[in-house]
mmCIF file of C-alpha atoms in Angstrom:
data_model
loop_
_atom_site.group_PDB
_atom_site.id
_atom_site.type_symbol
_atom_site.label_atom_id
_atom_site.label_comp_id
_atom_site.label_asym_id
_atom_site.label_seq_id
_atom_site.Cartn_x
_atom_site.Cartn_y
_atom_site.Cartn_z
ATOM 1 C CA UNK B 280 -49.600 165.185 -45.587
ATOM 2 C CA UNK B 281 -51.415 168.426 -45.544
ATOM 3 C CA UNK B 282 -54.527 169.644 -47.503
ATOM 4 C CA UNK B 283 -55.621 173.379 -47.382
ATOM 5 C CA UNK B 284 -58.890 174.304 -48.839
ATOM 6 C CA UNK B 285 -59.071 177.848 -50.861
ATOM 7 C CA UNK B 286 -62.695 178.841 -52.772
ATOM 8 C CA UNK B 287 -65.693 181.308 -53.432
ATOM 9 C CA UNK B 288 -67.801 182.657 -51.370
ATOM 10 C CA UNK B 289 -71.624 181.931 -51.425
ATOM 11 C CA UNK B 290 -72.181 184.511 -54.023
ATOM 12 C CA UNK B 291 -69.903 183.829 -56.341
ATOM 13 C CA UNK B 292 -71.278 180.162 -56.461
ATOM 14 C CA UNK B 293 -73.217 179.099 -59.507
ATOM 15 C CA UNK B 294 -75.550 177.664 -56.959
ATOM 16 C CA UNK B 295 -77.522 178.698 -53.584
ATOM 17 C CA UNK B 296 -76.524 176.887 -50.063
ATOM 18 C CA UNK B 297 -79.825 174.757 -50.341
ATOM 19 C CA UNK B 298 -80.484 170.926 -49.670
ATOM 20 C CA UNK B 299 -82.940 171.048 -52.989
ATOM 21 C CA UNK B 300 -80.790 172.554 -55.223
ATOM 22 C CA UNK B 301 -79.814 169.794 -56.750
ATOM 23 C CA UNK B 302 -75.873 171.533 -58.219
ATOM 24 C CA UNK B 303 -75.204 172.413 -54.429
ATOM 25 C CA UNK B 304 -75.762 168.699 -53.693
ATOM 26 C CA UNK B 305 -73.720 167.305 -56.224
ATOM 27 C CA UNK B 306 -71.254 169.921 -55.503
ATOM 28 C CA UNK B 307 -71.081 168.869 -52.088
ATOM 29 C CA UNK B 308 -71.200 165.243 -52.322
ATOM 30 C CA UNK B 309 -67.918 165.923 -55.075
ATOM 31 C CA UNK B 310 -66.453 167.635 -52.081
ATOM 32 C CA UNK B 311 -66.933 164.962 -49.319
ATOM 33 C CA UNK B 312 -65.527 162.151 -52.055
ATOM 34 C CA UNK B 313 -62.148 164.441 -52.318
ATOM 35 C CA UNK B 314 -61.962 164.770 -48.595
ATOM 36 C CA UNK B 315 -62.238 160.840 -47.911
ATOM 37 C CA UNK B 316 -60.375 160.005 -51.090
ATOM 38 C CA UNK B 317 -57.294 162.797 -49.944
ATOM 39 C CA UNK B 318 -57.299 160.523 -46.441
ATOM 40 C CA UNK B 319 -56.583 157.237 -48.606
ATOM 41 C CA UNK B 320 -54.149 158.920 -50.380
ATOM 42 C CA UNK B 321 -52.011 159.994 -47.027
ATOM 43 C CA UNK B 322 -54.039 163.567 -46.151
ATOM 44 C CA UNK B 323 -54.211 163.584 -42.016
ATOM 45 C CA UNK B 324 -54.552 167.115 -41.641
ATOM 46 C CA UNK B 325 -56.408 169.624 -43.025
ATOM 47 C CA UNK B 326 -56.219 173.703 -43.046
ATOM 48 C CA UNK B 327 -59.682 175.954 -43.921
ATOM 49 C CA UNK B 328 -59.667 179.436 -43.488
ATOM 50 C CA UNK B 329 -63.020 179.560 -41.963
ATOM 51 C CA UNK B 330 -64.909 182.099 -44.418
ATOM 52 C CA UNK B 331 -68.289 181.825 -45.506
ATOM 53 C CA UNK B 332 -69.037 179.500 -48.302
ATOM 54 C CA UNK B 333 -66.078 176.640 -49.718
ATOM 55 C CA UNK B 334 -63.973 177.317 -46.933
ATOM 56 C CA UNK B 335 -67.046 176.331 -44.020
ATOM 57 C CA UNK B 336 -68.421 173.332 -46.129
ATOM 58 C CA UNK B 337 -64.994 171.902 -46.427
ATOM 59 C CA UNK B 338 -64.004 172.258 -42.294
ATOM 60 C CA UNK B 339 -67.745 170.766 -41.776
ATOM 61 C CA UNK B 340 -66.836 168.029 -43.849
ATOM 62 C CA UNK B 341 -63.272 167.573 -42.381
ATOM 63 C CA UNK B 342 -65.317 167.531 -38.535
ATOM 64 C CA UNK B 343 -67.787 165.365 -39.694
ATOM 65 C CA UNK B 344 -64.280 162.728 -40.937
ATOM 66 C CA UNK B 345 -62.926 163.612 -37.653
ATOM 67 C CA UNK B 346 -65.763 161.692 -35.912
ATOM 68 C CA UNK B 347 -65.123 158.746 -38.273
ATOM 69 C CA UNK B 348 -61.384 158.702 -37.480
ATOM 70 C CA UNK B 349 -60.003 161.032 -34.425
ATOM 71 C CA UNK B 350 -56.500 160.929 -36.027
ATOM 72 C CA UNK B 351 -57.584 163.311 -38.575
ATOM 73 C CA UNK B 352 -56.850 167.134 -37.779
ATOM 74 C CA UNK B 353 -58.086 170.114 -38.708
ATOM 75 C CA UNK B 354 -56.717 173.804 -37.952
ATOM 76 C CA UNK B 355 -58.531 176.968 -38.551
ATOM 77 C CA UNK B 356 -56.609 179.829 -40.057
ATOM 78 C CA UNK B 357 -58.546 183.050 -39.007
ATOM 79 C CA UNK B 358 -57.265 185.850 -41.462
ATOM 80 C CA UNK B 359 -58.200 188.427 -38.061
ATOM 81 C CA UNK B 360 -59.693 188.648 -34.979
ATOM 82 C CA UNK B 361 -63.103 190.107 -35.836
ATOM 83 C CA UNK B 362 -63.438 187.858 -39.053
ATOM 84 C CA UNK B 363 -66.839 186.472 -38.416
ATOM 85 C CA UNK B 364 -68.350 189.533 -36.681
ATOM 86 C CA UNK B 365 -70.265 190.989 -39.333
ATOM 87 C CA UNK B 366 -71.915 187.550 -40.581
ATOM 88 C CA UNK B 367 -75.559 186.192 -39.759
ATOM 89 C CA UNK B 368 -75.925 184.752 -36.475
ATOM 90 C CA UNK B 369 -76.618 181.371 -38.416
ATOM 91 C CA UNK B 370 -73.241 181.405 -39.778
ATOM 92 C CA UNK B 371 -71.239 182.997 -36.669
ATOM 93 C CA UNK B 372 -72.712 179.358 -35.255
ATOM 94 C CA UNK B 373 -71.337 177.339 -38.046
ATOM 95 C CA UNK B 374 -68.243 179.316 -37.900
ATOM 96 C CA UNK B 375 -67.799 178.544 -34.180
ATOM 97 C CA UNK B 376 -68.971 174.908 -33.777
ATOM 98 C CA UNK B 377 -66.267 174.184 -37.005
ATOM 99 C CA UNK B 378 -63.495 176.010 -34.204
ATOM 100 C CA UNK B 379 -64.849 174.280 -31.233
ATOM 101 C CA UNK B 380 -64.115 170.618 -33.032
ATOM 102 C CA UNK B 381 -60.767 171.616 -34.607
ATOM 103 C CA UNK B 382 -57.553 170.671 -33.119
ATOM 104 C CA UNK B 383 -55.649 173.961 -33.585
ATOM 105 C CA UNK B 384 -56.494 177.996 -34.485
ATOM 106 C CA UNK B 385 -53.761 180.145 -35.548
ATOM 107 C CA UNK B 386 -54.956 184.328 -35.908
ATOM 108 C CA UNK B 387 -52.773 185.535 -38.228
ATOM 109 C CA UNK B 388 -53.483 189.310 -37.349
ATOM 110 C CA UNK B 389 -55.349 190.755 -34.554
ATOM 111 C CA UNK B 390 -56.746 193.489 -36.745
ATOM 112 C CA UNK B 391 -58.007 193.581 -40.366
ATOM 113 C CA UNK B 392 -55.985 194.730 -43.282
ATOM 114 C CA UNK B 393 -56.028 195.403 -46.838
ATOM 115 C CA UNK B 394 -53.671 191.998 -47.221
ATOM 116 C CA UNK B 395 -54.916 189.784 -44.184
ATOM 117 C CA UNK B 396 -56.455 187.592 -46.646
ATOM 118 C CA UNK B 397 -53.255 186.867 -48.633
ATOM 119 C CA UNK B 398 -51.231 186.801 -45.814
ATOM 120 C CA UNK B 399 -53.854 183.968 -44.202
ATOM 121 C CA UNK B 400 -54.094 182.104 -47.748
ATOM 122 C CA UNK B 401 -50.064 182.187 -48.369
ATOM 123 C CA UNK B 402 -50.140 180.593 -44.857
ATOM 124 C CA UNK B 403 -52.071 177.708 -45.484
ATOM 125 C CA UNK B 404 -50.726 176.766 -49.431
ATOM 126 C CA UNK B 405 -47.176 177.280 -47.292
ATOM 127 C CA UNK B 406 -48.602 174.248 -44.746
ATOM 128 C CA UNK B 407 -50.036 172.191 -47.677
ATOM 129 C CA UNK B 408 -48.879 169.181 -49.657
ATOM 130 C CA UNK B 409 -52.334 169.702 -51.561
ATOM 131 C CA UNK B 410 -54.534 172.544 -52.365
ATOM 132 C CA UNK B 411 -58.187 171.646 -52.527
ATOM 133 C CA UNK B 412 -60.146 174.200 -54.306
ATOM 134 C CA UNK B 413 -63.706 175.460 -55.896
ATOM 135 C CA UNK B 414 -62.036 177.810 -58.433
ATOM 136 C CA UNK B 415 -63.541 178.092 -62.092
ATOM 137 C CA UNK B 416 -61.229 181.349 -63.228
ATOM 138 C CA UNK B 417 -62.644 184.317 -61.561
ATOM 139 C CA UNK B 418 -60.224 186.714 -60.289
ATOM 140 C CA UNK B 419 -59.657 187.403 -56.623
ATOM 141 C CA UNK B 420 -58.525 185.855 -53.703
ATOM 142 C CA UNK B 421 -58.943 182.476 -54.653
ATOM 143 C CA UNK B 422 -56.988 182.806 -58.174
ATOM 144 C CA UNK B 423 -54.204 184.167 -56.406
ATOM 145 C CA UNK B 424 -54.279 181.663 -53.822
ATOM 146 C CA UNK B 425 -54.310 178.842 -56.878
ATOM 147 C CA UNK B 426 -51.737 181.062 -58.166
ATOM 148 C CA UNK B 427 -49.293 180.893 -55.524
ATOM 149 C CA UNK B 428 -49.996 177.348 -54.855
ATOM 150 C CA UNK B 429 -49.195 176.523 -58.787
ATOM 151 C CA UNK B 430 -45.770 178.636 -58.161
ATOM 152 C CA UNK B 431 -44.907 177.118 -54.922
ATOM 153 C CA UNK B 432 -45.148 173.165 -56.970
ATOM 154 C CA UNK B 433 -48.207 172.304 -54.414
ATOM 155 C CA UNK B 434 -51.105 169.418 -55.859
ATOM 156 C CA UNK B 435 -53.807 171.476 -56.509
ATOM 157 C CA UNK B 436 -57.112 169.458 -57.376
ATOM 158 C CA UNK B 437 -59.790 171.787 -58.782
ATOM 159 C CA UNK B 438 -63.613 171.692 -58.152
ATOM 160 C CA UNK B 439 -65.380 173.418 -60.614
ATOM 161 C CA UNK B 440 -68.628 174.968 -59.493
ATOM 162 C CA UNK B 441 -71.004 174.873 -61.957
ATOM 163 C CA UNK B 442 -70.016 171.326 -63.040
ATOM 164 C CA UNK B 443 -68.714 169.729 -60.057
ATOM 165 C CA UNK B 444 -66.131 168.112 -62.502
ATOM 166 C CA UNK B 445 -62.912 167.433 -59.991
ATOM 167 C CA UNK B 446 -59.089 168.227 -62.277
ATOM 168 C CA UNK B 447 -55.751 168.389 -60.713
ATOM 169 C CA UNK B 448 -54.478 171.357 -62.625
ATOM 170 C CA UNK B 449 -50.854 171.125 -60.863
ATOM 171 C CA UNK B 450 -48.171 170.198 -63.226
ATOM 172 C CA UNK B 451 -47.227 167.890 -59.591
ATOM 173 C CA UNK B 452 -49.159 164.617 -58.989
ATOM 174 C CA UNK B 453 -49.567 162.396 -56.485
ATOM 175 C CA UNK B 454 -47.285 159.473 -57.983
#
């Protein structure tokens, strides 16, 4: 089975990236508990689309897995080429070092467009058994993404930011 992760960016997080802020920890604790509990439950591969925020805590939990148990995959979907190039240094890094330990990176357009983030987040839901997401009802990319996911009968299991409560809002369960 396959598990693609769709979410917000840093900013649009209820919380800051930071190891004493105590609603990022529980957030990402929640996360990692998904992750190993998706692996019980049949997950062996996993597809992030390597932006900033959900998308990078999710792969760095999926490599950190990997080193637990090798048969566990993760591929990087890069929406474009030049994706990261704008970003801090810090989080080029992160970006890379997630690459660097996955097993597979599709670029799904060499240039950037107005749609190469839907066309990057209908490829991964199109992968996935299960949709993995930090969604709480703001619009954009990820409430299409949970959108098309709903529409396309995928498990989608929602984290919700601010309470770090975990849902599966898909009509589709695991039994």
């Amino acid at each position: 089975m396959i598990c693609a992760f769709t979410g917000y960016r840093p900013e649009k997080m209820p919380f800051t990236e930071n190891k004493k802020d105590e609603a990022y920890i529980r957030f990402r604790e929640t996360l990692w508990r998904v992750i190993k509990r998706l692996t019980e439950r049949g997950v062996d591969a996993f597809v992030s689309g390597v932006a900033q925020g959900f998308d990078i805590w999710a792969a760095e939990d999926v490599c950190k897995l990997k080193k637990q148990n090798p048969a566990i995959r993760l591929e990087c979907a890069v929406p474009f080429t030049d994706q990261a190039k704008s970003w801090p240094e810090s989080e080029q890094r992160r970006r890379y070092n997630i690459m660097l330990h996955s097993d597979n990176s599709v670029i799904l357009s060499e240039h950037y467009s107005r749609n190469c983030f839907f066309v990057r987040n209908r490829y991964m839901v199109d992968l996935a058994d299960v949709v993995v997401c930090a969604y709480d009802g703001k619009s954009g990319g990820t409430a299409y993404t949970v959108d098309y996911a709903l529409k396309n009968d995928r498990i989608v299991i929602q984290i919700d930011p601010a309470t770090s409560k975990v849902t599966v809002i898909s009509k589709r369960n695991f039994e």
